[in-house]
Tab-separated table of C-alpha atoms in Angstrom:
chain	number	residue	atom	x	y	z
A	1	GLU	CA	-17.326	9.414	2.561
A	2	VAL	CA	-15.222	6.666	1.587
A	3	GLN	CA	-14.498	4.097	4.592
A	4	LEU	CA	-12.768	0.884	5.192
A	5	VAL	CA	-12.925	-0.911	8.478
A	6	GLU	CA	-10.879	-3.912	8.931
A	7	SER	CA	-11.479	-6.246	11.772
A	8	GLY	CA	-10.799	-9.865	12.805
A	9	GLY	CA	-7.293	-9.244	13.960
A	10	GLY	CA	-5.664	-10.405	17.303
A	11	LEU	CA	-3.114	-12.794	18.876
A	12	VAL	CA	-2.957	-16.180	17.138
A	13	GLN	CA	-0.195	-18.925	17.641
A	14	PRO	CA	1.918	-20.145	15.146
A	15	GLY	CA	0.465	-22.558	12.747
A	16	GLY	CA	-2.840	-21.169	13.634
A	17	SER	CA	-5.585	-19.539	11.388
A	18	LEU	CA	-7.151	-16.142	11.247
A	19	ARG	CA	-9.757	-14.574	8.939
A	20	LEU	CA	-9.645	-10.786	8.419
A	21	SER	CA	-12.766	-8.540	7.158
A	22	CYS	CA	-12.864	-5.335	5.749
A	23	ALA	CA	-16.195	-3.368	5.595
A	24	ALA	CA	-16.389	-0.989	2.770
A	25	SER	CA	-18.750	1.903	2.200
A	26	GLY	CA	-18.867	5.206	0.420
A	27	PHE	CA	-18.377	3.928	-2.886
A	28	THR	CA	-19.615	1.130	-5.338
A	29	PHE	CA	-17.464	-1.661	-3.865
A	30	SER	CA	-18.244	-4.246	-6.877
A	31	ARG	CA	-16.345	-2.127	-9.204
A	32	SER	CA	-12.998	-1.533	-7.389
A	33	TRP	CA	-10.065	-4.042	-7.317
A	34	MET	CA	-9.326	-4.340	-3.532
A	35	HIS	CA	-5.643	-5.240	-1.816
A	36	TRP	CA	-4.298	-6.045	1.342
A	37	VAL	CA	-0.862	-4.499	2.275
A	38	ARG	CA	0.818	-5.314	5.597
A	39	GLN	CA	3.398	-3.290	7.557
A	40	ALA	CA	5.707	-5.307	10.345
A	41	PRO	CA	6.003	-3.252	13.524
A	42	GLY	CA	8.514	-0.517	12.712
A	43	ARG	CA	9.184	-1.672	9.224
A	44	GLY	CA	7.904	-0.949	5.740
A	45	LEU	CA	5.004	-1.494	3.615
A	46	VAL	CA	4.709	-4.834	1.854
A	47	TRP	CA	1.898	-5.734	-0.633
A	48	VAL	CA	0.210	-9.063	0.188
A	49	SER	CA	-2.594	-10.012	-2.338
A	50	ARG	CA	-5.158	-8.501	-4.914
A	51	ILE	CA	-8.492	-9.347	-6.196
A	52	ASN	CA	-10.283	-8.179	-9.010
A	53	THR	CA	-13.971	-6.546	-9.172
A	54	ASP	CA	-15.969	-10.192	-9.016
A	55	GLY	CA	-13.391	-11.910	-7.228
A	56	THR	CA	-12.586	-14.331	-10.203
A	57	ASN	CA	-9.081	-13.268	-10.700
A	58	THR	CA	-6.464	-13.173	-7.451
A	59	ILE	CA	-2.941	-12.499	-7.094
A	60	TYR	CA	-0.321	-13.032	-3.930
A	61	ALA	CA	2.722	-12.257	-3.144
A	62	ASP	CA	5.260	-15.287	-2.720
A	63	SER	CA	5.532	-14.722	1.127
A	64	VAL	CA	2.089	-15.725	1.533
A	65	LYS	CA	1.126	-17.772	-1.605
A	66	GLY	CA	-0.656	-21.099	-0.517
A	67	ARG	CA	-1.065	-19.959	3.006
A	68	PHE	CA	-3.375	-16.855	2.565
A	69	THR	CA	-6.838	-16.653	0.651
A	70	ILE	CA	-8.395	-13.303	-0.604
A	71	SER	CA	-12.155	-13.206	-1.170
A	72	ARG	CA	-14.936	-10.739	-1.509
A	73	ASP	CA	-18.638	-10.557	-1.071
A	74	ASN	CA	-19.864	-7.738	-3.271
A	75	ALA	CA	-23.364	-8.354	-1.949
A	76	LYS	CA	-22.132	-7.262	1.617
A	77	ASN	CA	-19.515	-4.890	0.537
A	78	THR	CA	-16.763	-6.852	2.234
A	79	LEU	CA	-13.110	-8.005	1.669
A	80	TYR	CA	-11.656	-11.051	3.414
A	81	LEU	CA	-8.571	-12.232	3.948
A	82	GLN	CA	-8.130	-15.961	5.198
A	83	MET	CA	-4.781	-16.565	6.800
A	84	ASN	CA	-3.661	-19.872	7.304
A	85	SER	CA	-0.362	-21.640	8.971
A	86	LEU	CA	0.524	-18.366	10.301
A	87	ARG	CA	4.324	-17.714	11.120
A	88	ALA	CA	5.929	-15.087	13.485
A	89	GLU	CA	6.775	-13.265	10.426
A	90	ASP	CA	3.502	-12.503	9.364
A	91	THR	CA	2.857	-10.263	12.373
A	92	ALA	CA	1.984	-6.921	10.946
A	93	VAL	CA	-0.613	-4.401	10.874
A	94	TYR	CA	-3.048	-5.404	7.760
A	95	TYR	CA	-4.331	-2.800	5.395
A	96	CYS	CA	-7.504	-3.050	3.576
A	97	VAL	CA	-6.776	-0.813	0.590
A	98	ARG	CA	-8.948	0.236	-2.618
A	99	ASP	CA	-7.333	0.295	-6.348
A	100	TRP	CA	-10.070	2.422	-7.911
A	101	ALA	CA	-8.443	2.327	-11.399
A	102	SER	CA	-7.157	-1.008	-11.359
A	103	SER	CA	-3.947	0.154	-11.708
A	104	TYR	CA	-2.014	-0.892	-8.999
A	105	TYR	CA	-2.032	2.272	-7.050
A	106	PHE	CA	-3.776	2.549	-3.625
A	107	ASP	CA	-6.253	5.469	-3.494
A	108	PHE	CA	-7.575	4.693	-0.152
A	109	TRP	CA	-6.588	2.970	3.121
A	110	GLY	CA	-8.240	1.551	5.862
A	111	GLN	CA	-7.247	2.244	9.342
A	112	GLY	CA	-5.344	-0.978	9.672
A	113	ILE	CA	-5.594	-4.297	11.970
A	114	LEU	CA	-3.226	-5.864	13.946
A	115	VAL	CA	-2.218	-9.622	13.573
A	116	THR	CA	0.256	-11.049	16.059
A	117	VAL	CA	1.490	-14.454	15.875
A	118	SER	CA	3.069	-15.700	18.928
A	119	SER	CA	3.306	-18.512	21.292
B	1	GLN	CA	15.983	-5.760	1.709
B	2	SER	CA	13.024	-3.911	-0.062
B	3	ALA	CA	12.647	-4.392	-4.005
B	4	LEU	CA	12.819	-0.508	-4.538
B	5	THR	CA	15.888	1.622	-2.884
B	6	GLN	CA	15.074	4.645	-0.821
B	7	PRO	CA	17.073	6.681	1.548
B	8	ALA	CA	16.609	5.864	4.915
B	9	SER	CA	16.119	9.516	5.872
B	10	VAL	CA	16.029	13.104	4.308
B	11	SER	CA	15.861	16.439	5.985
B	12	GLY	CA	15.127	20.113	5.041
B	13	SER	CA	14.273	23.362	6.636
B	14	PRO	CA	10.799	25.003	6.519
B	15	GLY	CA	10.349	26.529	3.040
B	16	GLN	CA	13.214	24.436	1.237
B	17	SER	CA	12.735	21.997	-1.419
B	18	ILE	CA	13.686	18.226	-0.852
B	19	THR	CA	13.850	15.152	-3.287
B	20	ILE	CA	13.505	11.675	-2.339
B	21	SER	CA	14.655	9.017	-4.649
B	22	CYS	CA	13.315	5.753	-5.598
B	23	THR	CA	15.508	3.255	-7.570
B	24	GLY	CA	14.359	0.247	-8.854
B	25	THR	CA	15.159	-1.910	-11.974
B	26	SER	CA	14.161	-2.514	-15.612
B	27	SER	CA	11.529	-5.151	-14.336
B	28	ASP	CA	9.690	-2.424	-12.110
B	29	VAL	CA	10.114	1.396	-12.102
B	30	GLY	CA	11.990	1.420	-15.657
B	31	SER	CA	9.399	-0.612	-17.535
B	32	TYR	CA	5.773	0.848	-16.271
B	33	ASN	CA	4.396	4.436	-15.616
B	34	LEU	CA	2.588	2.917	-12.394
B	35	VAL	CA	4.877	4.430	-9.699
B	36	SER	CA	2.893	5.654	-6.684
B	37	TRP	CA	4.061	7.475	-3.513
B	38	TYR	CA	2.468	7.345	0.011
B	39	GLN	CA	2.792	9.727	2.910
B	40	GLN	CA	2.358	8.125	6.212
B	41	HIS	CA	2.215	9.999	9.541
B	42	PRO	CA	2.900	7.736	13.015
B	43	GLY	CA	0.221	5.650	13.822
B	44	LYS	CA	-1.812	6.491	10.777
B	45	GLY	CA	-2.588	4.453	7.489
B	46	PRO	CA	-0.813	5.628	4.378
B	47	LYS	CA	-2.296	8.309	1.978
B	48	LEU	CA	-1.654	8.453	-1.761
B	49	MET	CA	0.372	11.497	-2.585
B	50	ILE	CA	1.382	10.782	-6.483
B	51	TYR	CA	0.202	8.089	-8.990
B	52	GLU	CA	1.296	7.184	-12.293
B	53	GLY	CA	4.731	8.999	-11.471
B	54	SER	CA	3.567	12.309	-11.651
B	55	LYS	CA	-0.350	12.750	-11.103
B	56	ARG	CA	-1.627	14.475	-7.881
B	57	PRO	CA	-4.780	13.085	-6.431
B	58	SER	CA	-7.614	15.650	-5.919
B	59	GLY	CA	-6.841	17.335	-2.492
B	60	VAL	CA	-3.053	16.831	-2.510
B	61	SER	CA	-1.184	19.929	-2.344
B	62	ASN	CA	0.765	21.075	-5.675
B	63	ARG	CA	3.721	21.427	-3.649
B	64	PHE	CA	4.385	17.561	-4.091
B	65	SER	CA	5.531	16.442	-7.402
B	66	GLY	CA	6.895	13.493	-9.030
B	67	SER	CA	9.026	12.245	-11.911
B	68	LYS	CA	11.000	9.567	-13.435
B	69	SER	CA	14.127	8.832	-15.230
B	70	GLY	CA	15.173	5.360	-16.239
B	71	ASN	CA	14.917	2.942	-13.190
B	72	THR	CA	14.829	6.029	-10.531
B	73	ALA	CA	11.642	7.767	-9.606
B	74	SER	CA	11.635	10.807	-7.495
B	75	LEU	CA	9.180	12.752	-5.029
B	76	THR	CA	9.817	16.498	-4.647
B	77	ILE	CA	8.357	18.605	-1.986
B	78	SER	CA	8.826	22.142	-2.371
B	79	GLY	CA	8.082	24.934	0.316
B	80	LEU	CA	8.650	22.199	3.176
B	81	GLN	CA	6.365	22.668	5.895
B	82	ALA	CA	6.145	20.943	9.394
B	83	GLU	CA	3.198	18.985	8.546
B	84	ASP	CA	5.263	17.161	5.981
B	85	GLU	CA	7.302	15.763	8.396
B	86	ALA	CA	6.283	11.864	7.928
B	87	ASP	CA	7.509	8.474	6.343
B	88	TYR	CA	7.271	8.520	2.578
B	89	TYR	CA	7.078	5.229	0.619
B	90	CYS	CA	7.545	4.825	-3.216
B	91	CYS	CA	5.605	1.935	-5.037
B	92	SER	CA	5.769	0.407	-8.435
B	93	TYR	CA	3.989	-2.342	-10.375
B	94	ALA	CA	6.639	-5.180	-11.378
B	95	ASP	CA	6.541	-8.109	-13.773
B	96	SER	CA	3.670	-10.519	-13.664
B	97	SER	CA	5.515	-12.759	-10.967
B	98	THR	CA	6.254	-10.009	-8.388
B	99	PHE	CA	3.274	-7.784	-9.228
B	100	VAL	CA	3.848	-4.939	-6.605
B	101	VAL	CA	7.172	-3.696	-4.891
B	102	PHE	CA	7.314	-0.964	-2.266
B	103	GLY	CA	10.406	0.932	-1.218
B	104	GLY	CA	11.854	0.767	2.353
B	105	GLY	CA	10.613	3.994	3.133
B	106	THR	CA	12.164	7.318	3.871
B	107	LYS	CA	11.922	9.605	7.109
B	108	LEU	CA	11.559	13.200	6.173
B	109	THR	CA	12.396	15.334	9.125
B	110	ALA	CA	11.390	19.105	9.018
B	111	LEU	CA	14.297	21.136	10.861
């Protein structure tokens, strides 16, 4: 059974940092592109970032470029999102998402983790 | 404002068919056969319903179908059931500077 379990969320002050983790199981993690997608409270889905299978290629939405870093540890079957210089508008549920076909569609989603940026 | 335009809400009676539109541009929906659709029930993570415009993942009911014409993609749900009541989001690959765009979401109400 495919499982994606996010952790590391919580309350952080504006300008602060947080690192999200996503533990993957039930599939060959090292063969799958992975993404982060977020959803602000009561709002729609917004794509954040993607990493390729070996971590050598990453892309970001303009809204997080230069502040967020996506990475992965295939030995630990874990995806990360390092979030720096956080802003109130980064408040959202963050989903770890699998892109098995490397085709920018998301075939499995984690349950999501809430990040709240507030003083 | 979302990059892809969806109606905020649609409704239908059980057994009816409904269609949700998703309008983009020639830089996203119109240029790539990479439109996907997601269903999200309250408090849950999204679920893939349609990929590559019209393909259904294993386990998704054949009551769900997708299509595309020009810059507009559509999701049709036939034989509407109470359990279909949810939010639906379209998504498309875009150009190499934007990468991925979502629609604003459509709330489906089964009357």
